[in-house]
Amino acid sequence: MAESDTLVIDQCIQEQYYPVYKPSAVEIADPILYANNVRSMMAKALSLPALDLSYKDISLMMAITEDSGSLQPGIAEFVKLKDSLKVRFDLLERLLGRASDLGENRDGYVNIEEFLAFVNLPVSSQLRDIFNLYCRNHNGQISLKEYLISVALICDPTHTEDILFLAFQTFGVGDKAFVTRHELTHILFAAFDGIEDEHVDEVFSEADVDHQGTVSYDQFAQFCSKRSEYAVLFHWYRKQKGTDIFRHSKTD
């Protein structure tokens, strides 16, 4: 194309206006119902499905896509799978206890067959994609405890502090649940999609204020209170930024 040539692209956009959606008395009393009904109306107008996906759901889907090269077998199937794999906080401690005794060395590291037996689902391409997502060392095994904590954080973001505290108790030792750098890696990989090793090193070195080679939940929480990119894990930060409240602090 010569420099003097002009490229003109015609684009046609069609707009369609709908009447203002006026909530009923029932919807006024139930904002969630109101929002869902508006969403359903918009989805119907666009001929698109309405799916219950959170930000973390989308993040996990994107991670699977990057790992496998394509999202298989699609969003709707992922949602169905997510519901089957859902981990409720009130069952998490019991599930972590079961997971700790599994694996060849009874350390919670399992292969794909043991993973499928634990979740009680038949083998499928999407389950293999999820297994591979947590198989960071490409050795055919995943930490089932890390997987459970990660899924619990995705499924129940209202209990992030409780889940993180339980994670420290699961991986740590002693009354204050101290964890090593290796154990903190499991917790951070469960909490943050795609966190790099150098960031794990940074968190550990700054949180290990007494230079003992271990970090407690309290020390981790104190570190996060000074770094907004990590403090978002905590409900108190999201609701009251700057409030010095640690619900599980052993020093209270």
Short mmCIF file of C-alpha atoms in Angstrom, two decimals:
data_model
loop_
_atom_site.label_atom_id
_atom_site.label_comp_id
_atom_site.label_asym_id
_atom_site.label_seq_id
_atom_site.Cartn_x
_atom_site.Cartn_y
_atom_site.Cartn_z
CA MET A 1 0.00 0.00 0.00
CA ALA A 2 1.42 3.37 -0.98
CA GLU A 3 1.91 6.04 1.68
CA SER A 4 -0.74 8.18 0.04
CA ASP A 5 -3.32 5.42 0.12
CA THR A 6 -6.01 5.66 2.75
CA LEU A 7 -7.51 2.60 4.37
CA VAL A 8 -11.15 3.07 5.29
CA ILE A 9 -12.94 0.49 7.39
CA ASP A 10 -16.70 0.70 7.70
CA GLN A 11 -18.14 -0.72 10.88
CA CYS A 12 -21.81 -1.08 11.57
CA ILE A 13 -23.06 -1.11 15.16
CA GLN A 14 -26.66 -1.90 15.92
CA GLU A 15 -28.14 -0.57 19.14
CA GLN A 16 -31.31 -1.86 20.70
CA TYR A 17 -32.91 -0.18 23.67
CA TYR A 18 -35.04 -2.01 26.21
CA PRO A 19 -37.50 -0.54 28.70
CA VAL A 20 -36.10 0.31 32.12
CA TYR A 21 -36.30 -2.77 34.34
CA LYS A 22 -38.46 -1.90 37.33
CA PRO A 23 -38.06 -4.26 40.29
CA SER A 24 -41.05 -5.87 41.89
CA ALA A 25 -41.72 -5.67 45.62
CA VAL A 26 -40.12 -9.09 46.03
CA GLU A 27 -37.00 -7.98 44.11
CA ILE A 28 -36.75 -4.77 46.15
CA ALA A 29 -36.63 -6.91 49.28
CA ASP A 30 -34.08 -9.27 47.70
CA PRO A 31 -31.30 -7.39 45.82
CA ILE A 32 -29.60 -10.63 44.76
CA LEU A 33 -32.81 -11.86 43.12
CA TYR A 34 -33.17 -8.46 41.45
CA ALA A 35 -29.61 -8.58 40.08
CA ASN A 36 -30.00 -12.17 38.85
CA ASN A 37 -33.24 -11.35 37.05
CA VAL A 38 -31.68 -8.32 35.34
CA ARG A 39 -28.70 -10.42 34.33
CA SER A 40 -30.97 -13.13 32.94
CA MET A 41 -32.89 -10.56 30.91
CA MET A 42 -29.65 -9.15 29.45
CA ALA A 43 -28.31 -12.63 28.68
CA LYS A 44 -31.54 -13.54 26.90
CA ALA A 45 -31.43 -10.36 24.82
CA LEU A 46 -27.84 -11.15 23.79
CA SER A 47 -28.54 -14.87 23.25
CA LEU A 48 -25.79 -15.71 25.74
CA PRO A 49 -25.78 -18.08 28.73
CA ALA A 50 -25.81 -16.65 32.25
CA LEU A 51 -23.13 -18.42 34.30
CA ASP A 52 -22.12 -18.08 37.95
CA LEU A 53 -18.42 -17.29 37.62
CA SER A 54 -16.39 -15.28 40.10
CA TYR A 55 -13.16 -13.42 39.38
CA LYS A 56 -11.17 -16.35 40.76
CA ASP A 57 -13.12 -18.75 38.55
CA ILE A 58 -12.09 -16.72 35.51
CA SER A 59 -8.48 -16.60 36.76
CA LEU A 60 -8.41 -20.38 37.14
CA MET A 61 -9.92 -20.85 33.68
CA MET A 62 -7.29 -18.54 32.18
CA ALA A 63 -4.53 -20.46 33.95
CA ILE A 64 -5.86 -23.75 32.59
CA THR A 65 -6.06 -22.21 29.12
CA GLU A 66 -2.44 -21.03 29.29
CA ASP A 67 -1.31 -24.44 30.56
CA SER A 68 -3.16 -26.58 28.02
CA GLY A 69 -3.23 -24.17 25.08
CA SER A 70 -7.02 -24.16 24.88
CA LEU A 71 -9.95 -24.21 27.24
CA GLN A 72 -11.51 -27.65 27.02
CA PRO A 73 -14.32 -28.51 26.96
CA GLY A 74 -15.70 -24.97 27.46
CA ILE A 75 -17.09 -22.57 30.02
CA ALA A 76 -20.36 -24.40 30.71
CA GLU A 77 -18.51 -27.66 31.34
CA PHE A 78 -16.05 -25.85 33.60
CA VAL A 79 -18.91 -24.51 35.72
CA LYS A 80 -20.35 -28.02 36.08
CA LEU A 81 -16.92 -29.30 37.07
CA LYS A 82 -16.44 -26.48 39.56
CA ASP A 83 -19.70 -27.38 41.26
CA SER A 84 -18.62 -31.02 41.50
CA LEU A 85 -15.25 -30.07 42.99
CA LYS A 86 -16.59 -27.42 45.36
CA VAL A 87 -14.88 -27.40 48.78
CA ARG A 88 -16.92 -25.95 51.63
CA PHE A 89 -15.04 -24.33 54.49
CA ASP A 90 -16.94 -26.29 57.13
CA LEU A 91 -15.62 -29.53 55.55
CA LEU A 92 -12.12 -28.29 54.72
CA GLU A 93 -10.39 -29.35 57.93
CA ARG A 94 -11.74 -32.88 57.63
CA LEU A 95 -10.74 -33.09 53.96
CA LEU A 96 -7.23 -31.83 54.75
CA GLY A 97 -6.93 -34.51 57.41
CA ARG A 98 -7.85 -37.19 54.89
CA ALA A 99 -5.52 -35.76 52.29
CA SER A 100 -2.54 -35.74 54.66
CA ASP A 101 -2.55 -39.55 54.85
CA LEU A 102 -2.79 -40.19 51.11
CA GLY A 103 -0.05 -40.84 48.60
CA GLU A 104 2.76 -43.36 48.37
CA ASN A 105 4.58 -41.76 51.31
CA ARG A 106 1.39 -40.74 53.15
CA ASP A 107 2.37 -37.08 52.76
CA GLY A 108 -0.55 -35.77 50.72
CA TYR A 109 1.20 -35.97 47.35
CA VAL A 110 -0.98 -37.95 44.92
CA ASN A 111 -0.93 -39.02 41.28
CA ILE A 112 -3.80 -38.57 38.83
CA GLU A 113 -5.46 -41.88 39.76
CA GLU A 114 -5.37 -41.06 43.49
CA PHE A 115 -6.65 -37.55 42.77
CA LEU A 116 -9.61 -38.90 40.79
CA ALA A 117 -10.39 -41.38 43.56
CA PHE A 118 -10.31 -38.57 46.15
CA VAL A 119 -12.70 -36.30 44.24
CA ASN A 120 -14.77 -39.38 43.31
CA LEU A 121 -15.12 -38.42 39.64
CA PRO A 122 -14.34 -40.34 36.44
CA VAL A 123 -11.34 -39.35 34.37
CA SER A 124 -11.93 -36.52 31.90
CA SER A 125 -9.87 -34.05 29.89
CA GLN A 126 -10.93 -31.14 32.10
CA LEU A 127 -9.94 -32.98 35.28
CA ARG A 128 -6.57 -33.75 33.74
CA ASP A 129 -6.18 -30.05 32.90
CA ILE A 130 -6.87 -29.09 36.51
CA PHE A 131 -4.49 -31.78 37.81
CA ASN A 132 -1.76 -30.54 35.46
CA LEU A 133 -2.35 -26.97 36.63
CA TYR A 134 -1.31 -27.99 40.17
CA CYS A 135 1.46 -30.32 38.95
CA ARG A 136 4.07 -27.57 38.88
CA ASN A 137 7.10 -29.89 39.06
CA HIS A 138 5.80 -32.02 36.17
CA ASN A 139 6.56 -35.15 38.17
CA GLY A 140 3.08 -36.66 37.93
CA GLN A 141 2.09 -35.65 41.46
CA ILE A 142 0.29 -32.74 43.13
CA SER A 143 -0.03 -31.62 46.73
CA LEU A 144 -3.63 -32.52 47.52
CA LYS A 145 -3.54 -30.19 50.52
CA GLU A 146 -2.50 -27.25 48.33
CA TYR A 147 -5.24 -28.13 45.86
CA LEU A 148 -7.92 -28.24 48.59
CA ILE A 149 -6.87 -24.89 50.05
CA SER A 150 -6.82 -23.29 46.59
CA VAL A 151 -10.30 -24.55 45.67
CA ALA A 152 -11.66 -23.51 49.08
CA LEU A 153 -10.35 -19.97 48.53
CA ILE A 154 -12.02 -19.93 45.10
CA CYS A 155 -15.35 -21.32 46.32
CA ASP A 156 -15.63 -19.45 49.62
CA PRO A 157 -13.90 -16.04 49.49
CA THR A 158 -15.80 -14.88 52.60
CA HIS A 159 -13.63 -17.20 54.74
CA THR A 160 -10.19 -16.32 53.38
CA GLU A 161 -8.67 -15.61 56.80
CA ASP A 162 -10.02 -18.85 58.24
CA ILE A 163 -8.77 -20.84 55.25
CA LEU A 164 -5.31 -19.24 55.38
CA PHE A 165 -5.05 -19.86 59.11
CA LEU A 166 -6.04 -23.48 58.57
CA ALA A 167 -3.43 -23.70 55.80
CA PHE A 168 -0.71 -22.59 58.24
CA GLN A 169 -1.96 -25.15 60.77
CA THR A 170 -1.92 -27.86 58.11
CA PHE A 171 1.57 -27.17 56.75
CA GLY A 172 3.15 -25.70 59.88
CA VAL A 173 4.36 -26.98 63.24
CA GLY A 174 3.93 -25.82 66.83
CA ASP A 175 1.29 -23.69 68.51
CA LYS A 176 1.99 -20.74 66.22
CA ALA A 177 1.99 -22.96 63.11
CA PHE A 178 5.42 -21.93 61.82
CA VAL A 179 6.09 -22.82 58.18
CA THR A 180 9.32 -23.08 56.22
CA ARG A 181 9.93 -21.44 52.87
CA HIS A 182 8.90 -24.67 51.09
CA GLU A 183 5.65 -24.88 53.04
CA LEU A 184 4.88 -21.20 52.49
CA THR A 185 5.26 -21.87 48.77
CA HIS A 186 2.30 -24.28 48.93
CA ILE A 187 0.18 -21.67 50.72
CA LEU A 188 1.07 -18.84 48.34
CA PHE A 189 0.55 -20.99 45.26
CA ALA A 190 -2.88 -21.90 46.64
CA ALA A 191 -3.75 -18.25 47.29
CA PHE A 192 -2.28 -16.54 44.20
CA ASP A 193 -2.59 -17.80 40.66
CA GLY A 194 0.79 -17.89 38.93
CA ILE A 195 2.92 -16.34 41.69
CA GLU A 196 6.60 -16.51 40.78
CA ASP A 197 9.29 -18.15 42.93
CA GLU A 198 11.11 -14.83 43.39
CA HIS A 199 7.96 -13.34 44.89
CA VAL A 200 7.74 -16.29 47.31
CA ASP A 201 11.33 -15.57 48.34
CA GLU A 202 10.48 -11.90 48.83
CA VAL A 203 7.44 -12.66 51.00
CA PHE A 204 9.33 -15.18 53.11
CA SER A 205 12.40 -13.03 53.70
CA GLU A 206 10.33 -9.99 54.69
CA ALA A 207 7.85 -11.93 56.85
CA ASP A 208 10.65 -13.81 58.67
CA VAL A 209 11.39 -10.78 60.84
CA ASP A 210 13.36 -12.71 63.48
CA HIS A 211 15.43 -14.57 60.85
CA GLN A 212 14.64 -18.01 62.24
CA GLY A 213 13.98 -19.61 58.86
CA THR A 214 10.26 -19.98 59.59
CA VAL A 215 7.17 -17.77 59.35
CA SER A 216 4.03 -17.90 61.51
CA TYR A 217 0.51 -16.94 60.50
CA ASP A 218 0.81 -13.76 62.60
CA GLN A 219 4.04 -12.75 60.87
CA PHE A 220 2.50 -13.44 57.46
CA ALA A 221 -0.59 -11.38 58.35
CA GLN A 222 1.59 -8.50 59.59
CA PHE A 223 3.58 -8.58 56.37
CA CYS A 224 0.38 -8.58 54.28
CA SER A 225 -0.98 -5.59 56.21
CA LYS A 226 1.86 -3.51 54.74
CA ARG A 227 1.49 -4.75 51.16
CA SER A 228 -1.84 -4.13 49.47
CA GLU A 229 -1.23 -6.75 46.76
CA TYR A 230 -1.24 -9.42 49.50
CA ALA A 231 -3.58 -7.75 51.98
CA VAL A 232 -6.49 -8.25 49.58
CA LEU A 233 -6.63 -11.82 50.90
CA PHE A 234 -7.95 -10.52 54.20
CA HIS A 235 -11.56 -9.59 54.78
CA TRP A 236 -10.61 -6.82 57.22
CA TYR A 237 -8.53 -5.13 54.52
CA ARG A 238 -11.28 -5.33 51.95
CA LYS A 239 -13.82 -3.89 54.38
CA GLN A 240 -11.73 -1.60 56.58
CA LYS A 241 -8.46 -0.72 54.92
CA GLY A 242 -5.80 -0.02 57.52
CA THR A 243 -7.56 -1.62 60.49
CA ASP A 244 -5.11 -3.67 62.58
CA ILE A 245 -7.34 -6.69 63.14
CA PHE A 246 -6.12 -10.27 62.89
CA ARG A 247 -8.95 -12.55 63.89
CA HIS A 248 -6.71 -15.55 64.56
CA SER A 249 -3.75 -13.76 66.16
CA LYS A 250 -2.10 -15.89 68.83
CA THR A 251 -0.91 -12.75 70.60
CA ASP A 252 -4.40 -11.41 71.39
#
